[in-house]
Coordinates of C-alpha atoms and ligand atoms in Angstrom, one line a residue:
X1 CA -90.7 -78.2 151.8
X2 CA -89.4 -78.1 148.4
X3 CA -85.0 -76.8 148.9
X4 CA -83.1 -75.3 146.3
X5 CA -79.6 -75.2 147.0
X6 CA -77.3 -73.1 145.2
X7 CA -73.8 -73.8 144.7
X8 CA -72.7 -77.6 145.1
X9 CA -69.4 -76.8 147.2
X10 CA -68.7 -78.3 150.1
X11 CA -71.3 -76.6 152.2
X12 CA -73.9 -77.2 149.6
X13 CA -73.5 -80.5 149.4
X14 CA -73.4 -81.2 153.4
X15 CA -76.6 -78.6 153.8
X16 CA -78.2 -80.8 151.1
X17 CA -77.5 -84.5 151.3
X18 CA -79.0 -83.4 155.2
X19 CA -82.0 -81.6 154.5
X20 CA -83.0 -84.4 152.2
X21 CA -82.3 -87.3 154.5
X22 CA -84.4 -84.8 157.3
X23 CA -87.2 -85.4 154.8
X24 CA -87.0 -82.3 152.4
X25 CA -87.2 -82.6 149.0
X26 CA -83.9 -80.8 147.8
X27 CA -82.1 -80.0 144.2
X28 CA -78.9 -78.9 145.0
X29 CA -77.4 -77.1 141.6
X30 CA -74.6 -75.5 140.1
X31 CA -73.0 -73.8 137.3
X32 CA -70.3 -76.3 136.9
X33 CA -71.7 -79.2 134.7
X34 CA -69.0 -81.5 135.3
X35 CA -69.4 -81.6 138.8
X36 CA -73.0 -82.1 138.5
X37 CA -72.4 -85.1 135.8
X38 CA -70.2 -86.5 138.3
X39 CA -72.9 -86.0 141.3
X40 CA -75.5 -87.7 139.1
X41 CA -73.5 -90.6 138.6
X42 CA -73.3 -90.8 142.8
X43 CA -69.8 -89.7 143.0
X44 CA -68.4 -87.0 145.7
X45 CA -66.8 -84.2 144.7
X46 CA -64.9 -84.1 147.9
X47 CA -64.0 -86.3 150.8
X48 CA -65.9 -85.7 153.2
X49 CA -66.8 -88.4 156.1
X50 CA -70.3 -89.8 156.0
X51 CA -71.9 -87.5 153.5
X52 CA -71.3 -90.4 151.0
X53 CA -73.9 -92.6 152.7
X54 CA -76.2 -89.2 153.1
X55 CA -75.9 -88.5 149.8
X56 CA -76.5 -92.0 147.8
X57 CA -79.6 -92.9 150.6
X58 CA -81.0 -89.5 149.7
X59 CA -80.6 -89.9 146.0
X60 CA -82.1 -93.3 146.7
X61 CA -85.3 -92.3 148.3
X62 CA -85.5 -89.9 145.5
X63 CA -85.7 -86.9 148.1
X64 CA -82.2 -85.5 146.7
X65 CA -81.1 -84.3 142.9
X66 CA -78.7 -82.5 141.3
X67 CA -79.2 -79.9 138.2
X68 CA -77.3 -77.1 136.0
X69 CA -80.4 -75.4 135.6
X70 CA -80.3 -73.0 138.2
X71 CA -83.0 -70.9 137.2
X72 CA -85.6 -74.0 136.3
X73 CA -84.7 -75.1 140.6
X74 CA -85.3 -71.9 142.1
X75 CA -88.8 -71.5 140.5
X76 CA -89.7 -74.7 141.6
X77 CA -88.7 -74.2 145.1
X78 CA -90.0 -72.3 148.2
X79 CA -87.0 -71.6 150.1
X80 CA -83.4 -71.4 148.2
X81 CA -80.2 -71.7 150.2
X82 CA -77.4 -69.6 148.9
X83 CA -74.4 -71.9 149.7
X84 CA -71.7 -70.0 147.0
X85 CA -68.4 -69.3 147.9
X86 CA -67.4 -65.9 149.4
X87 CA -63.1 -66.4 148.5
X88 CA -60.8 -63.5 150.1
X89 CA -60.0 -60.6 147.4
X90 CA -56.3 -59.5 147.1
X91 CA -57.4 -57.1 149.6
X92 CA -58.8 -59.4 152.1
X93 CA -62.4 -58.7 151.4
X94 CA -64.9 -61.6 150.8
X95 CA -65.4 -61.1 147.2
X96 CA -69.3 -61.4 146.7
X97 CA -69.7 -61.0 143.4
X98 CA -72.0 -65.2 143.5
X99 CA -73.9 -64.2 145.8
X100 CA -75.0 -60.8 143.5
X101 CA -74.9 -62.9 140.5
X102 CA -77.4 -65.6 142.3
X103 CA -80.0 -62.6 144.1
X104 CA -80.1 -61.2 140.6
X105 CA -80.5 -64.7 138.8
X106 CA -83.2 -65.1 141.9
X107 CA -85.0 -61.8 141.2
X108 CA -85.5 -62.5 137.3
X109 CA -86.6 -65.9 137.6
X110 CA -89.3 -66.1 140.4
X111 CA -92.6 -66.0 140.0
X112 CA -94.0 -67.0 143.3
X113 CA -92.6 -66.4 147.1
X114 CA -89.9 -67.8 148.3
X115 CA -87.5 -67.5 151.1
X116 CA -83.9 -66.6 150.4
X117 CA -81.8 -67.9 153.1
X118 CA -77.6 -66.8 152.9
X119 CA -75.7 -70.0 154.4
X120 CA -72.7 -68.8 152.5
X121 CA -70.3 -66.9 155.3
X122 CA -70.6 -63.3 154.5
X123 CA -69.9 -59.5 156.2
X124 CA -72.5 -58.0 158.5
X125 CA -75.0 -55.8 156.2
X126 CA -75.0 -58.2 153.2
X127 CA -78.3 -59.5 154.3
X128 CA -79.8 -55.8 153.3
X129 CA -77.6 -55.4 150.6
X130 CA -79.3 -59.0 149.4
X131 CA -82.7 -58.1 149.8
X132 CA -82.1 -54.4 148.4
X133 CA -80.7 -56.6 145.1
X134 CA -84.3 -59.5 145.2
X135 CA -86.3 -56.1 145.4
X136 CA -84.7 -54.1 141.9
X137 CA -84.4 -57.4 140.3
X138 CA -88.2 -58.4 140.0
X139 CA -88.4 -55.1 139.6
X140 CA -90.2 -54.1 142.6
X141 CA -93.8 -55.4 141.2
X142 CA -92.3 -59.2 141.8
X143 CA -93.4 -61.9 144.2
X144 CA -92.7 -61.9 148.3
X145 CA -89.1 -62.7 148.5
X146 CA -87.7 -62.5 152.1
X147 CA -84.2 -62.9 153.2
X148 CA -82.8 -64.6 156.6
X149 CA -78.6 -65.5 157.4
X150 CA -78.4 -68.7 158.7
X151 CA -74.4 -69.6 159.2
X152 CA -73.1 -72.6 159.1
X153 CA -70.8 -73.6 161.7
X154 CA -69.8 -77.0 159.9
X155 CA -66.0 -78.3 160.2
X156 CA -64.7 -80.5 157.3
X157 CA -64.3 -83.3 158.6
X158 CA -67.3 -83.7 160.7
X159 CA -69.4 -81.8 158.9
X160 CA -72.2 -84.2 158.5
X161 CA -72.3 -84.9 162.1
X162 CA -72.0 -81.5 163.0
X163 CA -75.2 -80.3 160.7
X164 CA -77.5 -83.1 162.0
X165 CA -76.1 -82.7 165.6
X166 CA -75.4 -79.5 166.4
X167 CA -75.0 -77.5 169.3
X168 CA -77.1 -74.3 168.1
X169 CA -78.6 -73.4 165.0
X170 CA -78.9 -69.6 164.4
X171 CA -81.0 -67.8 162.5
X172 CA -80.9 -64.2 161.9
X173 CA -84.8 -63.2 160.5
X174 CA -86.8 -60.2 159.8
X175 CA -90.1 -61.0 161.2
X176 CA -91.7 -63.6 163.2
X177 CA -93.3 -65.8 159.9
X178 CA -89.7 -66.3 158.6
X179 CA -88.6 -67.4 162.1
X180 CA -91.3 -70.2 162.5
X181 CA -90.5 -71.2 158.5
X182 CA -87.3 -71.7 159.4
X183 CA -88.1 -73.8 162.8
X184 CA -90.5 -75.8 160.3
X185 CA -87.2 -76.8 158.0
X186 CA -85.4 -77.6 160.9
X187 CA -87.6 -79.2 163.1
X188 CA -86.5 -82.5 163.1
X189 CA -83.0 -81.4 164.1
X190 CA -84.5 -79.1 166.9
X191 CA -86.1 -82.1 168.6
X192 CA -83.5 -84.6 167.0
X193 CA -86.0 -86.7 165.6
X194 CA -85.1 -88.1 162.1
X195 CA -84.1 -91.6 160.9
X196 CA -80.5 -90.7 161.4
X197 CA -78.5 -91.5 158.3
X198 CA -75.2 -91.1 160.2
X199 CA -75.9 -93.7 163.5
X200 CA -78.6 -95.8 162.4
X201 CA -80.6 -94.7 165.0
X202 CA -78.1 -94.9 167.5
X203 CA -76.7 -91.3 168.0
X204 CA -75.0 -90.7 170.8
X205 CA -75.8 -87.4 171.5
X206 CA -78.6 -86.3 173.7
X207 CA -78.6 -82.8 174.0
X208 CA -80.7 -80.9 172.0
X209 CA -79.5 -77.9 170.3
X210 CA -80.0 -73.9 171.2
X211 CA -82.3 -72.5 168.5
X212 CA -81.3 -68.9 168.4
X213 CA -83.0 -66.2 166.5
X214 CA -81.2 -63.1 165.9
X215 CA -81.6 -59.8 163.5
X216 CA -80.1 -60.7 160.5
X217 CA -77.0 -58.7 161.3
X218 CA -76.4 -60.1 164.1
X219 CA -76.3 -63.6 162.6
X220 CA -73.9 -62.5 159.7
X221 CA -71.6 -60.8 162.3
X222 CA -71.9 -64.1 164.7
X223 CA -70.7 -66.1 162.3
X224 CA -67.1 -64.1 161.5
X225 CA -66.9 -63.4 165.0
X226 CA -67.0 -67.5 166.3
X227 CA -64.2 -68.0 163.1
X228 CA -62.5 -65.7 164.5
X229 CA -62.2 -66.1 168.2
X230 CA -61.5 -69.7 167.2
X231 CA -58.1 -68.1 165.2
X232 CA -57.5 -66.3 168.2
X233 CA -57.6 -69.1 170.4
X234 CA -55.0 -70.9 168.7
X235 CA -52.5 -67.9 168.1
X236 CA -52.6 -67.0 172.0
X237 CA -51.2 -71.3 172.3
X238 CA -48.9 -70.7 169.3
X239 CA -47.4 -67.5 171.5
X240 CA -47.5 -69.3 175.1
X241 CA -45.5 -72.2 172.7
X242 CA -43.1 -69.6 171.8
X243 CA -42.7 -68.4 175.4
X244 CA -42.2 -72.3 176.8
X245 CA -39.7 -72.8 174.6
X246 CA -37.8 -70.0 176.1
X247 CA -38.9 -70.7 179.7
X248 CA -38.4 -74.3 179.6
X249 CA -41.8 -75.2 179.9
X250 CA -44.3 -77.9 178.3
X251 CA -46.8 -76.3 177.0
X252 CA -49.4 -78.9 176.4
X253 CA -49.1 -79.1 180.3
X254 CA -49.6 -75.2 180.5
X255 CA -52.9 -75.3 177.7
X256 CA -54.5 -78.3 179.7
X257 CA -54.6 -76.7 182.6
X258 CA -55.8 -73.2 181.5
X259 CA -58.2 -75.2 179.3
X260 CA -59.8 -77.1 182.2
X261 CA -61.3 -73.3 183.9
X262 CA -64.6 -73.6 182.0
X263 CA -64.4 -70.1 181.4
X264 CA -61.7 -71.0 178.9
X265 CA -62.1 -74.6 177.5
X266 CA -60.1 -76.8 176.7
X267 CA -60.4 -76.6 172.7
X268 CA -58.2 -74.6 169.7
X269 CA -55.5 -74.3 172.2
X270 CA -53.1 -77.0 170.3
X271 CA -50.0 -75.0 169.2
X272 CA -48.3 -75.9 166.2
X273 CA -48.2 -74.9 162.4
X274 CA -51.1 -72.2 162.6
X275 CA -54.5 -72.7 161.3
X276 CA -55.2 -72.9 157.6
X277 CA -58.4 -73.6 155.2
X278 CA -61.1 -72.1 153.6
X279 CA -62.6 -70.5 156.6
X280 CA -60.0 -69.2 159.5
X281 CA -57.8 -67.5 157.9
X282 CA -60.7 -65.7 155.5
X283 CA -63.0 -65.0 157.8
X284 CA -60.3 -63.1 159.7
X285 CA -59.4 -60.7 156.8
X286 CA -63.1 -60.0 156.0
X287 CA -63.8 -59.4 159.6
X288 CA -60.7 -57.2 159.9
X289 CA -61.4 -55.4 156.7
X290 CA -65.0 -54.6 158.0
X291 CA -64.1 -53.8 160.9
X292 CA -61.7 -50.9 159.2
X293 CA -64.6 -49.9 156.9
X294 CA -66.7 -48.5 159.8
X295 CA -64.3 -47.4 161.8
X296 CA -63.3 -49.8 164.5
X297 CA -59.8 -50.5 165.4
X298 CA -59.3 -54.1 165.2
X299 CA -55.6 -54.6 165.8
X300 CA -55.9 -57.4 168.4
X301 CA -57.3 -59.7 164.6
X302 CA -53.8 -58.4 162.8
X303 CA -51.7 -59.6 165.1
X304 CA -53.6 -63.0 165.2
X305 CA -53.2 -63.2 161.4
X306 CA -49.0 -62.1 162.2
X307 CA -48.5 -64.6 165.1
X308 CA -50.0 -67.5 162.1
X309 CA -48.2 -66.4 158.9
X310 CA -45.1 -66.1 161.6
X311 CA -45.5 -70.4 162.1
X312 CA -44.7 -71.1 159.2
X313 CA -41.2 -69.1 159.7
X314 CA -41.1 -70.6 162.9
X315 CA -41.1 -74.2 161.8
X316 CA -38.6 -73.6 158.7
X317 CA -36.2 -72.5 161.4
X318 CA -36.6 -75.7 163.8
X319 CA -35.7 -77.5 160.4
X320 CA -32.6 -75.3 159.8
X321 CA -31.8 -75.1 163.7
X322 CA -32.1 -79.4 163.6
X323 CA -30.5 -79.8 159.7
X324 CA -27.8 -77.0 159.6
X325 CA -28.4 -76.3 156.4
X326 CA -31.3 -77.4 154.9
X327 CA -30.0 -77.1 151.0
X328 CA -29.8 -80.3 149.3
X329 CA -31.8 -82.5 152.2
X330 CA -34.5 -85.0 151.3
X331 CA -37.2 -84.1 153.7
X332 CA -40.5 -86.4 154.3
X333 CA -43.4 -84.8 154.6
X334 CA -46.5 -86.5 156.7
X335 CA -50.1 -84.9 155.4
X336 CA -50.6 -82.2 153.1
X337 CA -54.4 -81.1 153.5
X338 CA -55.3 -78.2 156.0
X339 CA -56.2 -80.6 158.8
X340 CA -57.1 -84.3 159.2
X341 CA -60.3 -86.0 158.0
X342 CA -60.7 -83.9 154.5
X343 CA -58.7 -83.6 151.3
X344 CA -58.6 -80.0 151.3
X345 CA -55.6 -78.6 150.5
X346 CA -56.6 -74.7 149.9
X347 CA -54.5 -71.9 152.7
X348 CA -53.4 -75.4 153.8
X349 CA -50.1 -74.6 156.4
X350 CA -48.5 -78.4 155.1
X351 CA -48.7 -77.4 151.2
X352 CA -47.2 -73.6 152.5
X353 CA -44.5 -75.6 155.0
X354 CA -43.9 -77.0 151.4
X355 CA -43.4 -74.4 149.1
X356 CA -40.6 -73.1 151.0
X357 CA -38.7 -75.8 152.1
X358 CA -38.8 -76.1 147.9
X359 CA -37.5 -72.5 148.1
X360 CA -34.7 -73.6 150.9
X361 CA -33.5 -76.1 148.3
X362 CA -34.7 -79.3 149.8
X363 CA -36.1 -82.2 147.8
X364 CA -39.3 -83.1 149.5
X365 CA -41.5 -86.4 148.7
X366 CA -44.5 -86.3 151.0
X367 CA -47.7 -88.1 151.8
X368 CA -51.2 -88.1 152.9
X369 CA -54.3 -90.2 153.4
X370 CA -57.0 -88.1 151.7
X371 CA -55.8 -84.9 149.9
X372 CA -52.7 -86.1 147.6
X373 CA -54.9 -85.6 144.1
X374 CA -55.6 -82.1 145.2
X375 CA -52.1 -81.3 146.5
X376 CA -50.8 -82.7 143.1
X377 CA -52.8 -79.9 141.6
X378 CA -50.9 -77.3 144.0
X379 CA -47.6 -79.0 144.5
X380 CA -46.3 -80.0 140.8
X381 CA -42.6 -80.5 142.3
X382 CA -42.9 -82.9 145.2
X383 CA -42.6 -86.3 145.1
X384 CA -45.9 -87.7 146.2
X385 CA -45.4 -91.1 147.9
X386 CA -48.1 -93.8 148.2
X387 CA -47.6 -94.4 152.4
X388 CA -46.0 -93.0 155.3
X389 CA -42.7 -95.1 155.5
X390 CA -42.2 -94.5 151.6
X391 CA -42.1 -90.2 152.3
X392 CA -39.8 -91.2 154.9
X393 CA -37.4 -93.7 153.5
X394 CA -34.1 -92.2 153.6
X395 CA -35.2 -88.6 154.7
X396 CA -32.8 -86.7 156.2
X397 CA -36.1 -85.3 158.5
X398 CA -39.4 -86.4 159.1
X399 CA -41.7 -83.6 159.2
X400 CA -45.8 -84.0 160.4
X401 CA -47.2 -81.0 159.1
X402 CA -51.1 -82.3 159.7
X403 CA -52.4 -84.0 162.5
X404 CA -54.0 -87.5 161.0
X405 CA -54.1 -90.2 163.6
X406 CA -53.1 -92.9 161.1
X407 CA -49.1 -91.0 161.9
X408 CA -49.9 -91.2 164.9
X409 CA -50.4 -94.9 165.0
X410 CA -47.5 -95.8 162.2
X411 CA -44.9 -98.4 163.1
X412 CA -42.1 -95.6 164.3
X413 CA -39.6 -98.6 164.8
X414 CA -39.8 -99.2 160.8
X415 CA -39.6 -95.4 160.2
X416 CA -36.5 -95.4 161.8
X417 CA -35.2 -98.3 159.9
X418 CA -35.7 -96.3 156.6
X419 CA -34.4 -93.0 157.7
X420 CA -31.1 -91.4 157.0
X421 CA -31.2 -89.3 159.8
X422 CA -33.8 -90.6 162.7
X423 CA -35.5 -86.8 163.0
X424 CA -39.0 -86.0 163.4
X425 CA -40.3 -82.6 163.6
X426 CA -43.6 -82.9 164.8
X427 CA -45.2 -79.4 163.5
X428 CA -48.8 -80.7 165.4
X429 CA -47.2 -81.9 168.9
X430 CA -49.3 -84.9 167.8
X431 CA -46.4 -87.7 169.2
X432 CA -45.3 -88.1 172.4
X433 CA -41.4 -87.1 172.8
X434 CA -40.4 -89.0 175.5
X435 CA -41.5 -92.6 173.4
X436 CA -40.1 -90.9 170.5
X437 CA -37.0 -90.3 172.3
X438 CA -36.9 -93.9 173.3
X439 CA -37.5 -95.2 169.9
X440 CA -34.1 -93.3 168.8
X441 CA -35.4 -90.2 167.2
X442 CA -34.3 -86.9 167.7
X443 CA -37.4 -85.3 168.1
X444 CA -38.4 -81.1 167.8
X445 CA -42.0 -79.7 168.0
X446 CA -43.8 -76.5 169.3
X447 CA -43.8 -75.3 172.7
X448 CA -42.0 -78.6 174.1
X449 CA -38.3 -79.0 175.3
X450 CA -36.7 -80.6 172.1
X451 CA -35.0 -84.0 172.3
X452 CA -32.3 -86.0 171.4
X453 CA -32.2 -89.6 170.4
X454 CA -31.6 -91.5 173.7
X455 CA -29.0 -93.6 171.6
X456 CA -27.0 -90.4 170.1
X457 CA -23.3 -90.2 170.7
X458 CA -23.2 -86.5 172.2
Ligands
UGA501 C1 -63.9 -73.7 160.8 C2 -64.7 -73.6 162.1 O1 -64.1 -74.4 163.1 C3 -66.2 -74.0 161.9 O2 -66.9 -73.9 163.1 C4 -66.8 -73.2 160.8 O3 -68.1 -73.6 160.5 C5 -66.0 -73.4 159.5 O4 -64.6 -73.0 159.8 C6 -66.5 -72.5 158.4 O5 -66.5 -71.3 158.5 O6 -67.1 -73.1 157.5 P1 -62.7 -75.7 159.5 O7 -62.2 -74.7 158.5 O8 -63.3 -77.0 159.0 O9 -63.9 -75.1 160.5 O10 -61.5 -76.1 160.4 P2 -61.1 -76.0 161.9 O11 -61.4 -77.2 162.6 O12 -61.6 -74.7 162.5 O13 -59.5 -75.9 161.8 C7 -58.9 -74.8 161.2 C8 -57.4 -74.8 161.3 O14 -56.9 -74.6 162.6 C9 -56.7 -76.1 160.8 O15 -55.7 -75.8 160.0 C10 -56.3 -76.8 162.2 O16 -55.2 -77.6 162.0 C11 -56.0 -75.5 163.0 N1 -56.0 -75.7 164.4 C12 -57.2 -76.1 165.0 C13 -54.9 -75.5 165.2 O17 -53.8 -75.2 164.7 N2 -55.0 -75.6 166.5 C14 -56.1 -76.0 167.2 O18 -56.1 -76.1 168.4 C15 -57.3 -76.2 166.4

């Protein structure tokens, strides 16, 4: 099957580099020529575990390229993935002026049939709107061109993993041909058989994924509706957190143990900072906004957004609450990008958690593994440090604002050396207080009785 893929983002790339090394032969292209130069020359745009080695084996077995010629790709293909980005408008609408500007670019240039599949996340009803734009485009005398959604439910981080083994792939068709064109590019995900570039042929997961076909609204709606239950999930934690602190409670104890009813499980229930990136906090808006446009009260999303924006707040206070005044403090800052494993910095809570501690009058030199070129981008002011005990030397408070395991596994006893003040506020409950406490540090984090140093003179 010969792949077009438009847009070279992060989805692109990870839908791409896979559907090559699956055995497709893909041109992934995009307007932005440096990127593409940069592509050529077997570089990554992004960070992005694994899809190095998907990308360069693809390009290798000549089964994967990259182009500016957008137009010149989707003739030459018979099925074009629209992988654009849909970014929030001021008014919290997906703005989806690339995905017009490709169906119209799509409905000039073809001359034979092709299928148009939207990967890009987009509002229920754009799939019409799509096909409605293919149709006036060639001009109503052009070739077949049929539409299908089919969402991606990657997570940086683990995308790669998650597109070659996932647990359901959905596709929301028109007819039955489109359906079994779509099993056919997927097939040897269905039955997971495919020279995995990932595991060498030793994946460790056996179950096969649910292929689900749906109406095309249905898959467009499925996809803002999973983003944003996921949001909700972790609002409801950030709330119960609120209400432990107040109760005396512990409230990873009180998530584990909800988590553990299947009904339930056990995942996006870790409170902390609030959920950030390129998708939550989005996809929540546009549903929201959607939801308003055809008339359905959607309050229970607004207060989800509320109970996130409100962490940020939350955490700024902890810092006053533990630093008195926070004016004129040097604060370390561990991680900057909107969760471990990526560089992504965009609606990223660490680079918000930032901004205002800047505001507060705090000098702040922080730190992370992947993401401090695009954070220097953001975040002109801060210091950026090259390691962990360097953010932290002589910081009047230690604050993890992103949940990478490498903090977790940093020699605490040499932080605490270094530090003016031995204070960690742990904005992702990812240490464990009472060995913190042991270690010396006074230790604050969401939802968890706060501690003092074992050694403090009270
Ligand atoms: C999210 C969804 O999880 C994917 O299924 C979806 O495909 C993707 O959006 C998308 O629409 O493309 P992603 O944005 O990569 O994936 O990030 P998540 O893993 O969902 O994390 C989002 C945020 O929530 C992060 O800031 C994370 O730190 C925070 N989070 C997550 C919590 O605060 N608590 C949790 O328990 C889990």
């Amino acid at each position: 099957m010969r792949i077009a893929v438009i847009g070279s983002g992060y989805v692109g790339l990870v839908t791409g580099g896979c559907l090559a090394s699956i055995g497709h032969e893909v041109v992934c292209t995009d307007s932005d020529e440096a990127k593409i130069d940069l592509l050529r020359k077997g570089k990554l745009p992004i960070f992005e575990p694994g899809l190095d080695t998907v990308v360069a084996r693809a390009m290798h077995e000549g089964q994967l390229a990259f182009t500016v010629d957008v137009a010149a790709a989707v003739e030459a293909s018979d099925v074009i993935f629209i992988c654009v980005g849909t970014p929030p408008m001021e008014n919290g609408d997906a703005d989806l002026s690339a995905i017009d500007q490709v169906a119209r670019l799509i409905g000039t240039v073809a001359r034979s049939p092709k299928l148009v599949i939207e990967k890009s996340t987009v509002p229920a009803q754009t799939g019409q709107k799509l096909k409605q734009a293919l149709r006036v485009y060639s001009r109503n005398a052009g070739p077949l061109l049929r539409v299908a959604s089919n969402s991606e439910f990657l997570r940086e981080g683990t995308a790669v993993e998650d597109f070659l083994h996932p647990e359901r792939i959905v596709v929301g068709v028109d007819n039955e041909s489109t359906a079994a064109d779509l099993k056919e590019i997927y097939r040897p995900i269905i039955e997971q058989q495919f020279d995995c570039p990932l595991h060498d042929g030793r994946c460790h997961k056996t179950a096969m994924p649910e292929w689900l076909v749906t109406t095309i609204n249905s898959a467009e709606l499925i996809k803002h509706a999973s983003n944003s239950f996921l949001a909700l999930k972790i609002s409801y934690a950030n709330v119960l957190a609120e209400l432990c602190e107040k109760l005396d409670a512990n409230v990873d104890e009180v998530t584990r143990a909800v988590g553990l009813d299947p009904r339930i499980g056990p995942h996006f229930l870790k409170a902390g900072l609030g959920f950030g990136g390129f998708c939550l906090p989005k996809d929540v808006q546009a549903f929201l906004r959607m939801a308003e446009r055809v008339g359905v009260d959607f309050g229970l999303l607004r207060e989800v957004e509320r109970i996130n924006k409100q962490q940020i707040n939350r955490m700024i206070e902890k810092i006053r609450h533990a630093l008195w005044v926070i004016r004129g403090k040097r604060i370390g800052v561990l991680g900057l990008a909107f969760k471990p494993n990526t560089d992504d910095v965009r609606f990223s809570p660490a680079v918000e958690l930032i901004r205002r501690l800047l505001l507060e009058g705090a000098s702040v030199r922080a730190y992370d593994p992947a993401a401090m070129e695009k954070a220097r981008a953001v975040l002109p002011n801060v210091e950026l440090c090259e390691n962990a005990y360097q953010a932290a030397n002589g910081a009047d408070a230690l604050v993890i604002a992103t949940e990478w395991a490498d903090f977790r596994d940093l020699d605490w006893e040499k932080v605490h050396a270094t530090m003016a003040r031995q204070l960690v506020l742990d904005g992702r409950n990812l240490l464990q207080g009472e060995a913190m406490k042991s270690l010396g540090f006074e230790y604050v984090s969401f939802g968890r009785p706060d501690l003092a140093a074992e050694t403090a003179v009270v």
